[in-house]
CSV table of C-alpha atoms (C1' of nucleotides) in Angstrom, one decimal:
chain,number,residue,atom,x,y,z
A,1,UNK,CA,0.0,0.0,0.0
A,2,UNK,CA,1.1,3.1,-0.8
A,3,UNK,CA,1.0,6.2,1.6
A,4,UNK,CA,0.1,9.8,1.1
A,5,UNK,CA,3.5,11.0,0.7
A,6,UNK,CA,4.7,8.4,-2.1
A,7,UNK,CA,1.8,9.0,-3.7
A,8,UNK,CA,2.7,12.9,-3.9
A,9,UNK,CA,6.2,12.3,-4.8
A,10,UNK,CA,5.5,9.9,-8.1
A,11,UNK,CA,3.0,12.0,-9.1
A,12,UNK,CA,5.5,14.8,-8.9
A,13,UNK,CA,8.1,12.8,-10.4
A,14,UNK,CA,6.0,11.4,-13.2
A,15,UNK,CA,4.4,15.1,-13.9
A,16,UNK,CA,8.6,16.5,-14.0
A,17,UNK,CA,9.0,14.0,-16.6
A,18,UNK,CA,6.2,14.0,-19.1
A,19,UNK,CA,6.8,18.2,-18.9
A,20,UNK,CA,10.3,17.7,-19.9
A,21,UNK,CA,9.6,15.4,-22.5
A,22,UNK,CA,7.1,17.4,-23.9
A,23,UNK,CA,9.2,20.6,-24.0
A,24,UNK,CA,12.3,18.5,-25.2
A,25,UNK,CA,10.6,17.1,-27.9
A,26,UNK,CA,8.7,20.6,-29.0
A,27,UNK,CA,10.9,23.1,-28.5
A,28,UNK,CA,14.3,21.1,-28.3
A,29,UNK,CA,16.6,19.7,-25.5
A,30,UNK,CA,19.2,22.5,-25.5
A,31,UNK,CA,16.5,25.8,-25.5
A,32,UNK,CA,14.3,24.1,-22.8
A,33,UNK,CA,15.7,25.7,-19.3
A,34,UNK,CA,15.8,23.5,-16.0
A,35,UNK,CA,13.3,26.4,-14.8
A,36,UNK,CA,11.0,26.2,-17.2
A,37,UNK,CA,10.5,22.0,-16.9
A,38,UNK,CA,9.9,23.2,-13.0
A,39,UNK,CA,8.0,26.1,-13.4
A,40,UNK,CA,5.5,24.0,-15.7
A,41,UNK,CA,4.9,21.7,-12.9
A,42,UNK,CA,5.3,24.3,-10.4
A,43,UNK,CA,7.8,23.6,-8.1
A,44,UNK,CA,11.2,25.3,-7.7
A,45,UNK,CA,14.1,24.6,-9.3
A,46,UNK,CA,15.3,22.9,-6.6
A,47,UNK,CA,13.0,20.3,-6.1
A,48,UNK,CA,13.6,19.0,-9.9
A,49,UNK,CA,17.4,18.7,-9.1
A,50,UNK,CA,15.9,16.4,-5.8
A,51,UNK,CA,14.0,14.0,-8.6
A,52,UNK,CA,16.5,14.3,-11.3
A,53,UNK,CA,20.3,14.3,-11.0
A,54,UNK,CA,20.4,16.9,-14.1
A,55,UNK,CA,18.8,17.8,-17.2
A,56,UNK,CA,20.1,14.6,-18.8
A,57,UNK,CA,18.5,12.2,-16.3
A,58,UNK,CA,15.1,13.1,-16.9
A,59,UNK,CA,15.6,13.0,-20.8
A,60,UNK,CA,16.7,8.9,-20.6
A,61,UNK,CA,13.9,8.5,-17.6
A,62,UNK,CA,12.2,6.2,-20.1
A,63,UNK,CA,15.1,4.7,-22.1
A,64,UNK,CA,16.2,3.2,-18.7
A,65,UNK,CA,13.0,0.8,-18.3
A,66,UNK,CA,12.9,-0.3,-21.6
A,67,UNK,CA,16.7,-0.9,-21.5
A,68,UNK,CA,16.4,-3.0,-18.2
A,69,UNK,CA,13.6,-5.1,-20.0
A,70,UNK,CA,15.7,-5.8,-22.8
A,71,UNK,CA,18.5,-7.2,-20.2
A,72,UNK,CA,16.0,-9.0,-18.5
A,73,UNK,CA,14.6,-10.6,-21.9
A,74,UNK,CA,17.8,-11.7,-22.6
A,75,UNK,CA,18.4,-13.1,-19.4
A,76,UNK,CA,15.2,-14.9,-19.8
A,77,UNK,CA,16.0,-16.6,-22.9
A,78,UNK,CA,16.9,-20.5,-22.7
A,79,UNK,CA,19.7,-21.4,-21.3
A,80,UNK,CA,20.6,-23.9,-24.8
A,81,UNK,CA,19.8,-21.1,-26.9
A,82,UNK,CA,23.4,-19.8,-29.0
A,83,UNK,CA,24.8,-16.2,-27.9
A,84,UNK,CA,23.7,-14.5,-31.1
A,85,UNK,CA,20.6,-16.3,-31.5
A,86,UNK,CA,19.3,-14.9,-27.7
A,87,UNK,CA,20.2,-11.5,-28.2
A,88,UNK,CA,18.0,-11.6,-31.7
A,89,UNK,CA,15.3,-13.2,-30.2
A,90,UNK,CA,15.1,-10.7,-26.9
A,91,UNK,CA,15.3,-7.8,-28.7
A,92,UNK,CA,12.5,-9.0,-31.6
A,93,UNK,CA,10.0,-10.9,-29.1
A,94,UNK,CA,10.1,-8.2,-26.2
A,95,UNK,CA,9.0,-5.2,-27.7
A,96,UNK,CA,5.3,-5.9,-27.0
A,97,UNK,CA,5.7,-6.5,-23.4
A,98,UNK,CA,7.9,-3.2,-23.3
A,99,UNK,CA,5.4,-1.0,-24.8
A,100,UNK,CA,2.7,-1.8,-22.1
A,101,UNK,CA,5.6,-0.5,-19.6
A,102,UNK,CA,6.5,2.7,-21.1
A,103,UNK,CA,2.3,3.4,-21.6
A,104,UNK,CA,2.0,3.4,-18.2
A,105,UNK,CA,4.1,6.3,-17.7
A,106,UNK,CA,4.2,8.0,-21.2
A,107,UNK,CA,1.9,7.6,-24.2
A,108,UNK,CA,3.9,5.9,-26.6
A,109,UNK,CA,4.2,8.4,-29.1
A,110,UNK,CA,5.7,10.4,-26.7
A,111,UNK,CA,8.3,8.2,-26.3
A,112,UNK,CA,9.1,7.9,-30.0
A,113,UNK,CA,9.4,11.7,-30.2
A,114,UNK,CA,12.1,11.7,-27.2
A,115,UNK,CA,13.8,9.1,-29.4
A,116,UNK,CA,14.2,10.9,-32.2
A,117,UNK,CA,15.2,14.1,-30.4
A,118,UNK,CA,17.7,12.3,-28.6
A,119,UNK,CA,19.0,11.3,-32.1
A,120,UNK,CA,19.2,14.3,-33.3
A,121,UNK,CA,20.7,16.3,-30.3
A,122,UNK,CA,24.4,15.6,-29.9
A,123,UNK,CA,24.2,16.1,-26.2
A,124,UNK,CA,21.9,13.6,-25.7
A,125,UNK,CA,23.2,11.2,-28.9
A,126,UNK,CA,26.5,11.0,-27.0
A,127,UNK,CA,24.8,10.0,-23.9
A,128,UNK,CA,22.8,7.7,-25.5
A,129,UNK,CA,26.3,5.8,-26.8
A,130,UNK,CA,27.7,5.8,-23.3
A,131,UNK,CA,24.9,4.3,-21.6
A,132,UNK,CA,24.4,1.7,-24.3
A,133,UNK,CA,27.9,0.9,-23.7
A,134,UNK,CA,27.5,0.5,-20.4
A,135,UNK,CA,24.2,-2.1,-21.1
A,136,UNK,CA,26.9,-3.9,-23.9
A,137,UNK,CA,28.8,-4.5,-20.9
A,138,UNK,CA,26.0,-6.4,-18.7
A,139,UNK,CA,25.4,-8.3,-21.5
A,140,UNK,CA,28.9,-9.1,-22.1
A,141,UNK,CA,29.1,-10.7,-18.6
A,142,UNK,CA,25.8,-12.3,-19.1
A,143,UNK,CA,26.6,-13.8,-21.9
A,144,UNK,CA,30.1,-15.2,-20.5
A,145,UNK,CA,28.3,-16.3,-17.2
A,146,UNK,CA,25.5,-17.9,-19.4
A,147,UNK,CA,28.1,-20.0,-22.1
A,148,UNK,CA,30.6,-20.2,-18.7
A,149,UNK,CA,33.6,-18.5,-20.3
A,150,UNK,CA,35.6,-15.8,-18.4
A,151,UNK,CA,34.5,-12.6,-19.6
A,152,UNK,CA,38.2,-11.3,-18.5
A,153,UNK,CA,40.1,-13.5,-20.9
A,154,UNK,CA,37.6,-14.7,-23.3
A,155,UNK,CA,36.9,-11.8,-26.0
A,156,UNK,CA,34.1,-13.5,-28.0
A,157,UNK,CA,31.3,-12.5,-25.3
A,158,UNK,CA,32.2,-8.5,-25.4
A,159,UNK,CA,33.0,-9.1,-29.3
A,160,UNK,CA,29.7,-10.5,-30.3
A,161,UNK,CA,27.9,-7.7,-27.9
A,162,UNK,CA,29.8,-5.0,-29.7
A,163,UNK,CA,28.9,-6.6,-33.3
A,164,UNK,CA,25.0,-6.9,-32.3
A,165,UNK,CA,24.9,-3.7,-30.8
A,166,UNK,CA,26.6,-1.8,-33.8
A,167,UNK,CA,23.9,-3.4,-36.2
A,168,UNK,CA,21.2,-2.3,-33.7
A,169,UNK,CA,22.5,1.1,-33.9
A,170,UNK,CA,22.6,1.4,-37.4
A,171,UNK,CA,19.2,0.4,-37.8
A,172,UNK,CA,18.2,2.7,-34.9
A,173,UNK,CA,19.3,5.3,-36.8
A,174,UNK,CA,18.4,4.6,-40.1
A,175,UNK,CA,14.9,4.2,-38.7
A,176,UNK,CA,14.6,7.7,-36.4
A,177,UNK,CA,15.4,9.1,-39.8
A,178,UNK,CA,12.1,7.9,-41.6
A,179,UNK,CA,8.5,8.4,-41.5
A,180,UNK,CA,7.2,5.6,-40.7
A,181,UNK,CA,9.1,5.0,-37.0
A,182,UNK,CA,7.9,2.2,-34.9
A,183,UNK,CA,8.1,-0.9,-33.1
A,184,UNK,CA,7.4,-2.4,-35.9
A,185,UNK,CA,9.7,-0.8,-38.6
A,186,UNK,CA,12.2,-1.4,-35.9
A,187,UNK,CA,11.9,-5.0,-35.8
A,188,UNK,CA,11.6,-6.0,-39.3
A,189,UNK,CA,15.1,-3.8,-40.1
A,190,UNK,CA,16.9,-5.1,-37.0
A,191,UNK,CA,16.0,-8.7,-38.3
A,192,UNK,CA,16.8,-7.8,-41.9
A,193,UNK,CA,20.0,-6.2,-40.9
A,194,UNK,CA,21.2,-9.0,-38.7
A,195,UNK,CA,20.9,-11.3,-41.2
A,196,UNK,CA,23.3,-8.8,-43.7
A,197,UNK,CA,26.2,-9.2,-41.4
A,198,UNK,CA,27.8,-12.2,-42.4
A,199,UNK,CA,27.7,-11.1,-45.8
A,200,UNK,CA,28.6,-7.4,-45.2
A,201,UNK,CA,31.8,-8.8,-43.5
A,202,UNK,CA,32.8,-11.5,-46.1
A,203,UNK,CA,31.2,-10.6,-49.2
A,204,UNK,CA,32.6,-8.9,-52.5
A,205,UNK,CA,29.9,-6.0,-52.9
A,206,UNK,CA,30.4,-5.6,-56.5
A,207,UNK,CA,30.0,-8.8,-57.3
A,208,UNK,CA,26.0,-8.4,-56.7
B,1,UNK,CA,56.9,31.1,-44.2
B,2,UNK,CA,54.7,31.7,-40.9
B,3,UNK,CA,54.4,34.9,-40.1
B,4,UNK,CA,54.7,36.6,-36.1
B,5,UNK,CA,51.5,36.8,-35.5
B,6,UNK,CA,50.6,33.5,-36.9
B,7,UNK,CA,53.7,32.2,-34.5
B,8,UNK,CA,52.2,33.5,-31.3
B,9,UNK,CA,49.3,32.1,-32.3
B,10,UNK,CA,50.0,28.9,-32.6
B,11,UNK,CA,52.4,29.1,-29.6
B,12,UNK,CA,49.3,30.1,-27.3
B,13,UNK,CA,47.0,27.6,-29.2
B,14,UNK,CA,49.5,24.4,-28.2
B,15,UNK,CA,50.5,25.8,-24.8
B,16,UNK,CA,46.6,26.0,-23.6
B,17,UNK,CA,46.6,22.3,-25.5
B,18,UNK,CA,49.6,20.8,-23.6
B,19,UNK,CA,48.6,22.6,-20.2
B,20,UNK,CA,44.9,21.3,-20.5
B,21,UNK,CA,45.9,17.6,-21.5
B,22,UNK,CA,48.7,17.6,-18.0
B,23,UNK,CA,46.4,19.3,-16.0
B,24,UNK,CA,43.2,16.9,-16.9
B,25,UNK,CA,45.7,13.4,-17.1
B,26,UNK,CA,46.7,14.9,-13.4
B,27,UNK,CA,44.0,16.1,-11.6
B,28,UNK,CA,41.0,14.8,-13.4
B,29,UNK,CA,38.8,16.4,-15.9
B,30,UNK,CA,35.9,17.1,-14.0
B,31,UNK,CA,38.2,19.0,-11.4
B,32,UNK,CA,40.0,20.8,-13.4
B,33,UNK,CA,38.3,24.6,-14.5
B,34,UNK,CA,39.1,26.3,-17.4
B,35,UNK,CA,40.1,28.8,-14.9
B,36,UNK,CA,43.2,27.2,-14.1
B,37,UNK,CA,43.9,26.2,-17.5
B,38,UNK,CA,44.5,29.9,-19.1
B,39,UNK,CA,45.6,31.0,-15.7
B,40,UNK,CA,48.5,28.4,-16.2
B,41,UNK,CA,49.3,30.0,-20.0
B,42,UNK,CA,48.6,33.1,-18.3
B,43,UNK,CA,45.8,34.3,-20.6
B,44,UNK,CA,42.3,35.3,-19.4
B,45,UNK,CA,39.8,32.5,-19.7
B,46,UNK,CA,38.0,34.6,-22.9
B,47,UNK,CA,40.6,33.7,-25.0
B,48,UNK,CA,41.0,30.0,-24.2
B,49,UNK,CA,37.4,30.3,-25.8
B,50,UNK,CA,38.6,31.9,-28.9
B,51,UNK,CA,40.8,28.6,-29.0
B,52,UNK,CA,38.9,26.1,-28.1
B,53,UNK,CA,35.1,26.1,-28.1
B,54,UNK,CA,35.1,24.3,-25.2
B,55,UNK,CA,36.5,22.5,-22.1
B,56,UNK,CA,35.7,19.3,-24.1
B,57,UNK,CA,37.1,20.4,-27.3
B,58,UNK,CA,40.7,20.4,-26.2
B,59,UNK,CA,40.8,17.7,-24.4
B,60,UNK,CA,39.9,15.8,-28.1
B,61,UNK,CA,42.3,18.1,-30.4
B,62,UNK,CA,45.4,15.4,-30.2
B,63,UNK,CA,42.5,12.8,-31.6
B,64,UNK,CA,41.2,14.7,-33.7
B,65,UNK,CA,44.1,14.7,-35.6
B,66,UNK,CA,45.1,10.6,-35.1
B,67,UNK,CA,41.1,10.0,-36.5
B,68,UNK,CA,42.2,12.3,-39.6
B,69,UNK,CA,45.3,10.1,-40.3
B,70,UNK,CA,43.4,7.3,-39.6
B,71,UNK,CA,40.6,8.1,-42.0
B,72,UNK,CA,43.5,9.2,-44.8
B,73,UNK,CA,44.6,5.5,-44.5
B,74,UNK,CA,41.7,4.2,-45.4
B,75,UNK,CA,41.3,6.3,-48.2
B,76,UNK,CA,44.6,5.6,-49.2
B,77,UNK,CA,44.6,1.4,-49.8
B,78,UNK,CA,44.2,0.4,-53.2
B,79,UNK,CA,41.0,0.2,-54.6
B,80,UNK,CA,40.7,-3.6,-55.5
B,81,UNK,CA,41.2,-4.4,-51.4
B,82,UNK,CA,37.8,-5.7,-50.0
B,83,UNK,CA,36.2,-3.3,-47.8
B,84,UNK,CA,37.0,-5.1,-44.3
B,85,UNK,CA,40.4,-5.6,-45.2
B,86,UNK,CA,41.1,-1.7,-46.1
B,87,UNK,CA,39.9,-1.4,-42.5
B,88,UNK,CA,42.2,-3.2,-41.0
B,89,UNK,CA,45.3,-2.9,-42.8
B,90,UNK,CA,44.7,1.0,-42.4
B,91,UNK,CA,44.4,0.4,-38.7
B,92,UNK,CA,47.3,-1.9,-37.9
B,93,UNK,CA,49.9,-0.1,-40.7
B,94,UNK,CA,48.9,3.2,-39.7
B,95,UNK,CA,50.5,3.6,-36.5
B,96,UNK,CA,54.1,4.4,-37.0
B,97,UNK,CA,53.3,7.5,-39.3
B,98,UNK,CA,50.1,9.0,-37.1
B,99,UNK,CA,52.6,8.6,-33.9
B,100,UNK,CA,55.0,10.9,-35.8
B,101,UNK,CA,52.5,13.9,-36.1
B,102,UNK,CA,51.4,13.2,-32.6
B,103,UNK,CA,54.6,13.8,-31.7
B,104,UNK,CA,55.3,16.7,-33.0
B,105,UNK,CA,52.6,18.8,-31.4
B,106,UNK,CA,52.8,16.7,-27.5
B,107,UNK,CA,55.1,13.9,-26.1
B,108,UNK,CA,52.6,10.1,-27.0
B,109,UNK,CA,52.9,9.3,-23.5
B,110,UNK,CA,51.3,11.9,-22.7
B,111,UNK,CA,48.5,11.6,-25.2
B,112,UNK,CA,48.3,7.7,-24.0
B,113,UNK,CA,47.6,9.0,-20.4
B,114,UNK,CA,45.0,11.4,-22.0
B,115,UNK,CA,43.6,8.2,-23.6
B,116,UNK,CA,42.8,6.6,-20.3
B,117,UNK,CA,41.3,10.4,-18.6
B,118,UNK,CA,39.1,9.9,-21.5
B,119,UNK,CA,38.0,6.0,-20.9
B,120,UNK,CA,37.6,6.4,-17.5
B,121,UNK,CA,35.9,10.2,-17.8
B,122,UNK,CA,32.1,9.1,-18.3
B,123,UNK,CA,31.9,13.0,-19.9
B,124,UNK,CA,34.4,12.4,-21.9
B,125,UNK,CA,33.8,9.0,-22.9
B,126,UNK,CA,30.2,9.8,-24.3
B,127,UNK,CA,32.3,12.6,-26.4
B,128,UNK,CA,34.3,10.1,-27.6
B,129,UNK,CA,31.6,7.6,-28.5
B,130,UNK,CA,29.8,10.6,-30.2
B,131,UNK,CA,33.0,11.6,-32.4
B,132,UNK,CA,33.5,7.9,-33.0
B,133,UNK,CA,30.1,7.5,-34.6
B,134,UNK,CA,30.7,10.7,-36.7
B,135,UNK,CA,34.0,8.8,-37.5
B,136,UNK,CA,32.3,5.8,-38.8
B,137,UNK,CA,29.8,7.8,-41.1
B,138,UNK,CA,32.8,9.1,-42.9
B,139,UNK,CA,34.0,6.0,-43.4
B,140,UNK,CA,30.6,4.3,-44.0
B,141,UNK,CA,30.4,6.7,-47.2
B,142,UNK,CA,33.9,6.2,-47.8
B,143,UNK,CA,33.6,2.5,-48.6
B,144,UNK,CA,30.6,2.7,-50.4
B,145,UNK,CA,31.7,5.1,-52.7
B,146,UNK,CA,35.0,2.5,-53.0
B,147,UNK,CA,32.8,-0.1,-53.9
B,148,UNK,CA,30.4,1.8,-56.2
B,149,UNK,CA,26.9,1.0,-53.6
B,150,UNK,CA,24.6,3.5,-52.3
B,151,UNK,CA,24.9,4.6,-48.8
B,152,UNK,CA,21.2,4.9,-48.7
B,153,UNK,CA,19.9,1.3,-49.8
B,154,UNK,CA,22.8,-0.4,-49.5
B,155,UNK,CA,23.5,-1.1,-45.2
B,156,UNK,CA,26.4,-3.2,-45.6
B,157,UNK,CA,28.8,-0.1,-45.9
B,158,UNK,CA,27.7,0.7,-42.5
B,159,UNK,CA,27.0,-2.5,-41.3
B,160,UNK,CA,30.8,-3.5,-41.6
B,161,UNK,CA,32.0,-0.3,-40.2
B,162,UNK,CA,29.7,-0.7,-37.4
B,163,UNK,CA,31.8,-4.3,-37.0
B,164,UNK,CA,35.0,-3.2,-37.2
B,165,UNK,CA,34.6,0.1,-35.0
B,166,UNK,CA,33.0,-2.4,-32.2
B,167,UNK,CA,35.8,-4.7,-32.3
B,168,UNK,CA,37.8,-1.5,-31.8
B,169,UNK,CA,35.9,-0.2,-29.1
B,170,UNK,CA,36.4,-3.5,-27.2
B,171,UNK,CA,40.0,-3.5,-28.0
B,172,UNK,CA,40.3,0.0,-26.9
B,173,UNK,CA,39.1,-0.4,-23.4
B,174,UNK,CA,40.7,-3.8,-23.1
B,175,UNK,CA,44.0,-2.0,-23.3
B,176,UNK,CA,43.5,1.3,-21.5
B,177,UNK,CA,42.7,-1.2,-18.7
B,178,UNK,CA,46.2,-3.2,-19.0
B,179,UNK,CA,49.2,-1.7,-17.9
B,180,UNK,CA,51.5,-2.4,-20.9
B,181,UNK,CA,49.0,0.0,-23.3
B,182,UNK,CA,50.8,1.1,-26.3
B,183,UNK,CA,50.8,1.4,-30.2
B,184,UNK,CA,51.8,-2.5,-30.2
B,185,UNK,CA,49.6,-3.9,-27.8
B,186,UNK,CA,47.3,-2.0,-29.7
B,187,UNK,CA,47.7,-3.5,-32.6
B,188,UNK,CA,48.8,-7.3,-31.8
B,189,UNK,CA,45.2,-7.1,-29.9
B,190,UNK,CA,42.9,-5.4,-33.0
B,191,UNK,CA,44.8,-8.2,-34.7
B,192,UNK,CA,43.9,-10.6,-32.9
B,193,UNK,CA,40.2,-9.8,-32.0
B,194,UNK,CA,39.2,-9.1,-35.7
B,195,UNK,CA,40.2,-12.3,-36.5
B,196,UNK,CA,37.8,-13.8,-33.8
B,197,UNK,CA,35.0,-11.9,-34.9
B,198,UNK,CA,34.1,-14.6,-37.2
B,199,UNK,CA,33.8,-17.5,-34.2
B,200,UNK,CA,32.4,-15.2,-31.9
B,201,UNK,CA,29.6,-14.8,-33.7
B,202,UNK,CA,28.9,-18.5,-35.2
B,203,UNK,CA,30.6,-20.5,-33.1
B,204,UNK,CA,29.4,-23.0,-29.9
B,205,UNK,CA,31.6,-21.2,-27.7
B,206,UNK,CA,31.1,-24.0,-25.1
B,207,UNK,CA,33.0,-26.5,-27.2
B,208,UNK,CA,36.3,-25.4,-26.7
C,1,DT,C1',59.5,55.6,-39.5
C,2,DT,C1',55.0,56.4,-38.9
C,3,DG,C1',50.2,56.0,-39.1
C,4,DT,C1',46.3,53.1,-40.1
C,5,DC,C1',43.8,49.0,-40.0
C,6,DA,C1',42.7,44.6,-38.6
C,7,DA,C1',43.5,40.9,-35.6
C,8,DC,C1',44.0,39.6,-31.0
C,9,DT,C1',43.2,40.1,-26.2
C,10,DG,C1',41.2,41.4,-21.5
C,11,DT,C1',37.4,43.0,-18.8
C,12,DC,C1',32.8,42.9,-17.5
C,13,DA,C1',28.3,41.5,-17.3
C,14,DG,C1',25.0,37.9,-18.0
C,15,DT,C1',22.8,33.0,-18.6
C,16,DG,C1',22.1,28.3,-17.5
C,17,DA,C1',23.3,24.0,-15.1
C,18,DC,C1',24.1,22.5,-10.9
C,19,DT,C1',25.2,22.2,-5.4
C,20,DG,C1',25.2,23.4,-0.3
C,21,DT,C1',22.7,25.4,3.4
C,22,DC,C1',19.0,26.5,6.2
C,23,DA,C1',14.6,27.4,7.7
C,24,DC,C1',9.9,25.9,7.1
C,25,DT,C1',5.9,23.1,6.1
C,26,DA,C1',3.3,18.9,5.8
C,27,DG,C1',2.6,13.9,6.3
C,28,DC,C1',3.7,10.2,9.7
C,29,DC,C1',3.7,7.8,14.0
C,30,DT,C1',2.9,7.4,18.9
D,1,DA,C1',-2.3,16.5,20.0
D,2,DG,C1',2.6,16.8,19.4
D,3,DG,C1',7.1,15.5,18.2
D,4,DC,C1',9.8,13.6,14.4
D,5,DT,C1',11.4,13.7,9.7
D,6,DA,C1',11.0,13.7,4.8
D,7,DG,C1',10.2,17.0,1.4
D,8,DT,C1',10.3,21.7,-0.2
D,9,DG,C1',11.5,26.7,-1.3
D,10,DA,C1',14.6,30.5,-1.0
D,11,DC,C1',19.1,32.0,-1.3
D,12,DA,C1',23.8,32.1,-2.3
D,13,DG,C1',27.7,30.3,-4.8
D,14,DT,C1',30.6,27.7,-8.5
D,15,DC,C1',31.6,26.7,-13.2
D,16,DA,C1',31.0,26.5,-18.3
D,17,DC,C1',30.1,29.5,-21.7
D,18,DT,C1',28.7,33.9,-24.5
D,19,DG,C1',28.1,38.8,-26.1
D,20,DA,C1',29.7,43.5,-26.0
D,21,DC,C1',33.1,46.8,-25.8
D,22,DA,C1',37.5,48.8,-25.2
D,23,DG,C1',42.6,48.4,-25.3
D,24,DT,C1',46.8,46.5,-27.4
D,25,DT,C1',49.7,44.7,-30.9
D,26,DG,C1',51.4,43.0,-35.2
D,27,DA,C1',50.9,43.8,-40.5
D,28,DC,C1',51.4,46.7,-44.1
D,29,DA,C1',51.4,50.9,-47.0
D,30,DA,C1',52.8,55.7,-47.4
DNA sequence: TTGTCAACTGTCAGTGACTGTCACTAGCCT
DNA sequence: AGGCTAGTGACAGTCACTGACAGTTGACAA
């Protein structure tokens, strides 16, 4: 059961956070003020710095739940399941299950917006990279303590992190870029992509 | 023939440069101010900004310089080479002639040390992440347009430098990590790890 | 050499992200 | 009801960065 007090303080959080996403993703991450995100839910200044360790925080509020799902997908996957095959599978079969998380703080196209802002804002871009490099790294050691390798001497757990996650990227990318930006788009590129890879690496371009 | 003006210029320019790079490598990034930088060249702090456009910036200008050479390489391997090849041959040859114009402008043990304030900076290493992916766009469009493909429709230009900039990545923060970091451990590592890619993707790693 | 111009620089004031402090209010618990 | 404490606002201060303006210095022609 939740008490009085909680109950103020998620609200407040959870009102902090849709105002900044909504003034990030109108009028741009850099020309939105900390005041402003705290004078449109009207508290001080202050107070948002109590809820969010800095502007930055609040912008990859959401990113951090669906991030966590994905590690937990991929934790879930069987245990006979190949490296490569577990990571595919977690990041095509979860989206469904992430999207009723995010609704329940954000509408989803809200959360698409922030995406592409944080795309397109090198601040936030560059954020973006070093926290998915720190999520390359759980998986790294999940994947070592999964196959029973030592992450520490064994470089094909961080390698074939590194390799998904760079093909992820790129279709992250090449997706925020388009119109037609969603879960789905998203899936059917990732699994098209990863399938390329082999081919990208070996292949004679030309020869097509 | 440089002229005075141009001289002092340039004198001011590397002296803020080789001042900011001991000072961060020292003390730390976050607790050094750009205060104590131009007070150490003994300019006022304006005119570190009319060098620099930021505390970030300098803190990147020796590898801004190393990505240049590297991306010059690439460019420079004969045209028949397959595309993942020109990669790494650029990579792994490269060294001896970018370590030259490193040293020219600060000693390379000192831009080593500034490699690890950077991998273990989480400000800095987001820059870095940032600038890499800028890095591998170059590229991206650099082997496409090798190979006669279209950028656009074609994602295995980017694809493969996705690839080989991950197995750099992991490379690059295996070493920064080891005590005996250097050009050759550098490169005997890359080596190495490039030629892995290939198991670390298909293989059973629980056979071995 | 000297005077003029443009480049370079310092000073000052201001903004925005953050942090520490302290007093105050409001929910909690007895 | 009253004491305790979490949560808050107000205020002051630091640091990165920017614009405006004035002073200084090297470049170059007369």
């Amino acid at each position: 059961m939740e008490t009085l007090r909680e109950r103020k303080k998620r609200r407040t959080r959870e009102s902090l956070l849709r105002a900044a996403l909504e003034l990030f993703t109108t009028q741009g991450y850099e020309h939105t003020t900390v005041d402003e995100i705290a004078e449109a839910v009207d508290v001080s200044q202050r107070t948002f710095f109590r809820y969010f360790a800095g502007k930055e925080e609040v912008a990859f509020a959401v990113q951090n739940i669906t991030e966590a799902a994905f590690v937990a997908a991929v934790r879930a996957r069987p245990p006979h399941e190949a490296p490569m095959k577990a990571l595919r599978q977690a990041f095509l079969e979860g989206w469904d299950a992430i999207r009723e998380t995010v609704e329940s703080l954000v509408p989803v196209e809200l959360y698409l917006r922030m995406y592409r802002t944080i795309e397109s804002t090198p601040a936030l871009l560059a954020a973006h990279l070093r926290r998915s490099a720190a999520t390359e790294e759980t998986l790294a050691r999940l994947l070592a303590e999964r196959e029973g390798v030592d992450v520490d001497t064994d470089p094909r757990p961080r390698l074939a992190v590194a390799v998904f996650a760079g093909v992820i990227r790129v279709t992250e990318r090449q997706c925020s870029l388009r119109e037609d930006f969603g879960p789905e788009a998203l899936r059917t590129l990732s699994a098209a992509y990863l399938d390329q890879v082999g081919s990208a690496l070996t292949g004679n371009w030309r020869a097509a």
